[in-house]
């Protein structure tokens, strides 16, 4: 690899300038490391060839050179892979940063303004996490958190949008690792994906105080008048919430589907049960009048 890298750097020095060589070397070594992350955008196991396009402005002219991250060679129209994943690296602007965050190794690559904003997000996440990852990589707008054994939590950040993906990791594990960082993500981002809301539900079922917060933020405001009337008729509303939490706490979080169905039967009126369907979607949490499948059923 070293020999091929040196030959490639000599070729690129003629395409750009010798002053650019240290930055190109740093970028290539970093992109190779990102390529080796099993779930990364550049990993060749996806069937796509990873390609970096180095770009630089020379006055009004933009010089660009495509390079294979996998083979470490300059590409042209004759040897350009048909199936490829491309990333642009601007030599005038983009940077590679290696730093130690709270005792954890972090690798950051991308545009400085974007990295500054997302670095603040990462610092907040780390402060709130219960267990920190072994390594963390910020690749433009994607965060890869490595917990060892091929287990990753991946966060894709686009403006005010957040997309969570768990790789070889159970929902209960991710909830335990992230801890209060889940509540921070909930407040810091507007639009989240379905996996985030499942993670939020798993976190909310850990303690009664978390469940109480979750219920009044996401469930109670979305109840229809009939459901709300049912709850308000309870003699002791708080005792009911505690009972509901006890059942939810015993659920197998790793088997949560796209909905959690609840049925509550009152002894005083058993023919009129309350049903609540807590549905997780890419638009948020929906509360439905009837559950498709009831996982929790009890009498009050």
Coordinates of C-alpha atoms in Angstrom, one line a residue:
X1 CA 0.0 0.0 0.0
X2 CA 2.8 2.4 0.9
X3 CA 4.6 1.9 -2.4
X4 CA 1.4 2.5 -4.4
X5 CA 0.5 5.6 -2.3
X6 CA 3.9 7.2 -2.9
X7 CA 3.7 6.7 -6.7
X8 CA 0.1 8.1 -6.7
X9 CA 1.3 11.1 -4.6
X10 CA 4.1 11.8 -7.1
X11 CA 1.5 11.8 -10.0
X12 CA -0.9 14.0 -8.1
X13 CA 1.9 16.5 -7.3
X14 CA 2.2 17.2 -11.1
X15 CA -1.6 17.6 -11.4
X16 CA -1.9 20.0 -8.5
X17 CA 1.1 21.4 -6.5
X18 CA 3.7 19.9 -4.2
X19 CA 2.2 21.9 -1.3
X20 CA -1.0 20.0 -1.7
X21 CA 0.7 16.6 -1.3
X22 CA 0.6 16.4 2.6
X23 CA -3.2 17.2 2.5
X24 CA -3.8 14.7 -0.3
X25 CA -1.9 12.0 1.7
X26 CA -3.9 12.7 4.8
X27 CA -7.2 12.6 2.9
X28 CA -6.3 9.3 1.2
X29 CA -5.2 7.6 4.4
X30 CA -8.3 8.8 6.2
X31 CA -10.7 7.7 3.3
X32 CA -9.0 4.3 3.4
X33 CA -9.9 4.0 7.1
X34 CA -13.5 5.1 6.4
X35 CA -13.7 2.6 3.5
X36 CA -12.8 -0.2 6.0
X37 CA -15.8 0.6 8.2
X38 CA -18.2 -2.2 7.3
X39 CA -21.2 0.2 7.1
X40 CA -19.6 3.2 5.6
X41 CA -20.8 4.8 2.3
X42 CA -17.4 4.0 0.8
X43 CA -17.1 0.3 1.8
X44 CA -16.7 -1.8 -1.4
X45 CA -18.7 -4.7 0.1
X46 CA -21.8 -2.7 -1.0
X47 CA -20.8 -3.5 -4.6
X48 CA -19.7 0.0 -5.3
X49 CA -16.1 1.2 -6.0
X50 CA -15.0 4.0 -3.7
X51 CA -13.8 7.1 -5.6
X52 CA -12.5 10.4 -4.3
X53 CA -12.5 13.4 -6.7
X54 CA -9.8 15.9 -5.6
X55 CA -10.7 19.4 -6.6
X56 CA -8.9 22.7 -6.5
X57 CA -9.5 26.2 -7.9
X58 CA -6.8 27.8 -10.0
X59 CA -8.2 31.3 -10.6
X60 CA -11.4 30.7 -12.5
X61 CA -10.5 27.2 -13.5
X62 CA -11.4 24.2 -11.3
X63 CA -9.0 21.3 -11.6
X64 CA -10.4 17.9 -10.7
X65 CA -8.7 14.5 -10.6
X66 CA -10.7 11.2 -9.7
X67 CA -8.7 8.7 -7.7
X68 CA -9.6 5.1 -6.7
X69 CA -9.6 4.9 -2.9
X70 CA -9.4 1.1 -3.2
X71 CA -6.7 0.7 -5.8
X72 CA -4.8 4.0 -5.1
X73 CA -4.6 5.1 -8.8
X74 CA -5.7 8.0 -10.9
X75 CA -8.9 7.2 -12.9
X76 CA -9.9 8.3 -16.4
X77 CA -12.8 7.7 -18.8
X78 CA -11.2 4.3 -19.8
X79 CA -10.7 2.8 -16.4
X80 CA -13.5 4.6 -14.4
X81 CA -15.6 1.9 -12.6
X82 CA -19.2 1.8 -13.7
X83 CA -20.6 1.2 -10.2
X84 CA -19.0 3.7 -7.9
X85 CA -19.5 5.8 -4.8
X86 CA -18.0 9.3 -5.2
X87 CA -16.9 11.8 -2.6
X88 CA -15.5 15.3 -3.4
X89 CA -12.5 16.6 -1.5
X90 CA -11.7 20.3 -2.1
X91 CA -8.0 20.9 -1.5
X92 CA -8.7 24.6 -1.0
X93 CA -11.2 24.0 1.8
X94 CA -11.8 20.5 3.2
X95 CA -9.8 19.3 6.2
X96 CA -8.9 16.1 8.1
X97 CA -8.8 16.5 11.9
X98 CA -7.7 13.9 14.4
X99 CA -8.4 14.7 18.0
X100 CA -9.1 13.3 21.4
X101 CA -12.6 13.9 22.7
X102 CA -13.0 13.1 26.4
X103 CA -10.5 10.3 26.1
X104 CA -12.0 8.9 22.9
X105 CA -10.3 8.9 19.5
X106 CA -12.2 10.9 16.9
X107 CA -11.5 11.3 13.2
X108 CA -13.2 14.2 11.3
X109 CA -13.2 14.9 7.6
X110 CA -15.1 17.5 5.6
X111 CA -15.8 21.1 5.2
X112 CA -14.6 23.2 8.2
X113 CA -18.0 25.1 8.7
X114 CA -19.9 21.8 8.7
X115 CA -17.4 20.1 11.0
X116 CA -17.6 23.0 13.5
X117 CA -21.4 22.7 13.7
X118 CA -21.4 18.9 14.0
X119 CA -18.5 18.9 16.4
X120 CA -20.7 20.8 18.8
X121 CA -23.4 18.1 18.4
X122 CA -20.8 15.3 19.0
X123 CA -19.5 17.0 22.1
X124 CA -23.1 17.2 23.5
X125 CA -23.8 13.6 22.6
X126 CA -20.6 12.4 24.3
X127 CA -21.5 14.4 27.5
X128 CA -24.9 12.7 27.7
X129 CA -23.9 9.2 26.7
X130 CA -23.8 6.4 29.3
X131 CA -21.2 4.5 27.4
X132 CA -18.8 6.1 24.9
X133 CA -17.8 4.3 21.7
X134 CA -14.3 3.0 21.2
X135 CA -13.8 5.2 18.1
X136 CA -15.8 7.9 16.4
X137 CA -15.7 9.1 12.8
X138 CA -17.4 12.1 11.3
X139 CA -17.4 11.8 7.6
X140 CA -19.0 15.0 6.2
X141 CA -22.6 14.7 7.6
X142 CA -22.4 11.1 8.8
X143 CA -21.3 10.0 12.3
X144 CA -20.0 6.4 12.8
X145 CA -19.7 5.3 16.4
X146 CA -17.8 2.0 16.8
X147 CA -18.7 -0.1 19.8
X148 CA -16.5 -3.1 18.8
X149 CA -17.4 -6.4 17.4
X150 CA -18.7 -4.9 14.2
X151 CA -21.4 -3.0 16.2
X152 CA -22.1 0.6 15.1
X153 CA -24.5 3.4 15.7
X154 CA -24.7 5.5 12.6
X155 CA -26.2 9.0 12.6
X156 CA -26.9 10.9 9.4
X157 CA -27.4 14.6 9.9
X158 CA -28.9 16.8 7.3
X159 CA -29.8 20.3 8.5
X160 CA -32.5 19.8 11.1
X161 CA -33.0 16.1 10.1
X162 CA -31.6 13.1 11.9
X163 CA -31.5 9.5 10.7
X164 CA -30.4 6.8 13.1
X165 CA -29.3 3.3 12.0
X166 CA -28.2 0.5 14.2
X167 CA -25.7 -2.1 12.8
X168 CA -25.4 -5.5 14.5
X169 CA -26.7 -3.9 17.7
X170 CA -29.9 -4.5 19.6
X171 CA -32.3 -1.7 20.4
X172 CA -31.9 -2.3 24.1
X173 CA -28.1 -2.1 23.8
X174 CA -28.2 1.2 21.8
X175 CA -30.6 2.6 24.4
X176 CA -28.3 1.7 27.2
X177 CA -25.2 3.1 25.5
X178 CA -26.7 6.4 24.4
X179 CA -28.7 7.1 27.6
X180 CA -29.8 10.7 28.0
X181 CA -28.2 11.5 24.6
X182 CA -31.4 10.2 23.1
X183 CA -33.4 13.0 24.8
X184 CA -30.8 15.5 23.6
X185 CA -31.2 14.3 20.0
X186 CA -35.0 14.5 20.3
X187 CA -34.8 18.1 21.3
X188 CA -32.0 19.2 19.0
X189 CA -33.5 17.8 15.7
X190 CA -36.9 18.3 14.2
X191 CA -37.4 15.4 11.8
X192 CA -36.2 11.9 12.9
X193 CA -36.6 8.5 11.3
X194 CA -38.6 5.5 12.5
X195 CA -35.5 3.8 14.1
X196 CA -35.0 6.9 16.2
X197 CA -38.5 6.8 17.6
X198 CA -38.2 3.1 18.5
X199 CA -35.0 4.0 20.3
X200 CA -36.7 6.8 22.1
X201 CA -39.5 4.4 23.2
X202 CA -36.9 1.8 24.4
X203 CA -35.1 4.6 26.4
X204 CA -38.5 5.8 27.8
X205 CA -39.2 2.4 29.2
X206 CA -36.0 2.3 31.3
X207 CA -37.2 4.4 34.1
X208 CA -40.6 5.7 35.3
X209 CA -39.5 9.4 35.1
X210 CA -38.4 8.9 31.5
X211 CA -41.8 7.1 30.7
X212 CA -43.7 9.9 32.4
X213 CA -41.9 12.5 30.2
X214 CA -42.4 10.4 27.1
X215 CA -46.1 9.8 27.8
X216 CA -46.9 13.5 28.3
X217 CA -44.8 14.7 25.4
X218 CA -45.8 12.1 22.7
X219 CA -48.9 10.1 23.8
X220 CA -51.3 12.3 25.9
X221 CA -51.4 15.2 23.4
X222 CA -52.3 12.8 20.6
X223 CA -55.2 11.0 22.3
X224 CA -58.6 11.4 20.8
X225 CA -61.4 12.7 23.0
X226 CA -62.7 9.2 23.9
X227 CA -59.3 8.0 24.9
X228 CA -58.6 11.1 27.0
X229 CA -62.0 10.9 28.7
X230 CA -61.3 7.2 29.6
X231 CA -58.0 8.3 31.4
X232 CA -59.6 11.3 33.1
X233 CA -62.3 9.0 34.6
X234 CA -59.6 7.0 36.4
X235 CA -59.7 7.4 40.2
X236 CA -56.0 7.7 40.4
X237 CA -54.4 8.7 37.1
X238 CA -50.8 8.5 38.5
X239 CA -51.3 4.9 39.7
X240 CA -52.6 4.0 36.3
X241 CA -49.5 5.5 34.6
X242 CA -47.3 3.6 37.0
X243 CA -49.1 0.3 36.2
X244 CA -48.8 1.0 32.5
X245 CA -45.1 1.7 32.9
X246 CA -44.6 -1.6 34.7
X247 CA -46.1 -3.5 31.7
X248 CA -44.1 -1.5 29.1
X249 CA -40.9 -2.0 31.1
X250 CA -41.4 -5.8 30.8
X251 CA -41.7 -5.7 27.1
X252 CA -38.9 -7.2 25.0
X253 CA -37.6 -4.0 23.5
X254 CA -35.6 -5.9 20.8
X255 CA -38.8 -7.3 19.3
X256 CA -40.6 -4.0 19.0
X257 CA -42.2 -3.7 15.6
X258 CA -43.7 -0.5 14.0
X259 CA -46.4 -0.4 16.6
X260 CA -47.0 -1.2 20.3
X261 CA -50.6 -2.1 21.0
X262 CA -52.2 -1.5 24.5
X263 CA -55.6 -2.6 25.7
X264 CA -57.0 -1.5 29.1
X265 CA -60.1 -3.1 30.5
X266 CA -62.0 -1.4 33.4
X267 CA -63.8 -3.7 35.9
X268 CA -66.6 -1.2 36.1
X269 CA -67.3 -1.4 32.3
X270 CA -65.4 -4.4 30.8
X271 CA -67.4 -4.1 27.5
X272 CA -65.8 -0.7 26.8
X273 CA -62.0 -1.2 26.9
X274 CA -59.5 1.4 26.0
X275 CA -57.1 0.7 23.1
X276 CA -54.1 2.7 22.2
X277 CA -51.8 2.0 19.2
X278 CA -48.4 3.7 19.6
X279 CA -47.1 3.7 16.0
X280 CA -43.6 4.6 15.0
X281 CA -43.2 6.3 11.6
X282 CA -40.6 8.4 9.7
X283 CA -42.9 11.4 10.5
X284 CA -43.0 10.9 14.3
X285 CA -45.2 8.9 16.7
X286 CA -48.8 8.4 15.9
X287 CA -51.5 7.4 18.5
X288 CA -54.2 5.3 17.0
X289 CA -57.7 4.5 18.3
X290 CA -57.3 0.8 17.7
X291 CA -54.2 -1.3 17.8
X292 CA -53.4 -3.7 15.0
X293 CA -51.8 -6.2 17.4
X294 CA -52.2 -5.9 21.2
X295 CA -49.0 -6.7 23.1
X296 CA -50.1 -5.3 26.5
X297 CA -53.4 -6.1 28.0
X298 CA -54.5 -5.5 31.7
X299 CA -57.5 -4.7 33.9
X300 CA -57.9 -1.7 36.2

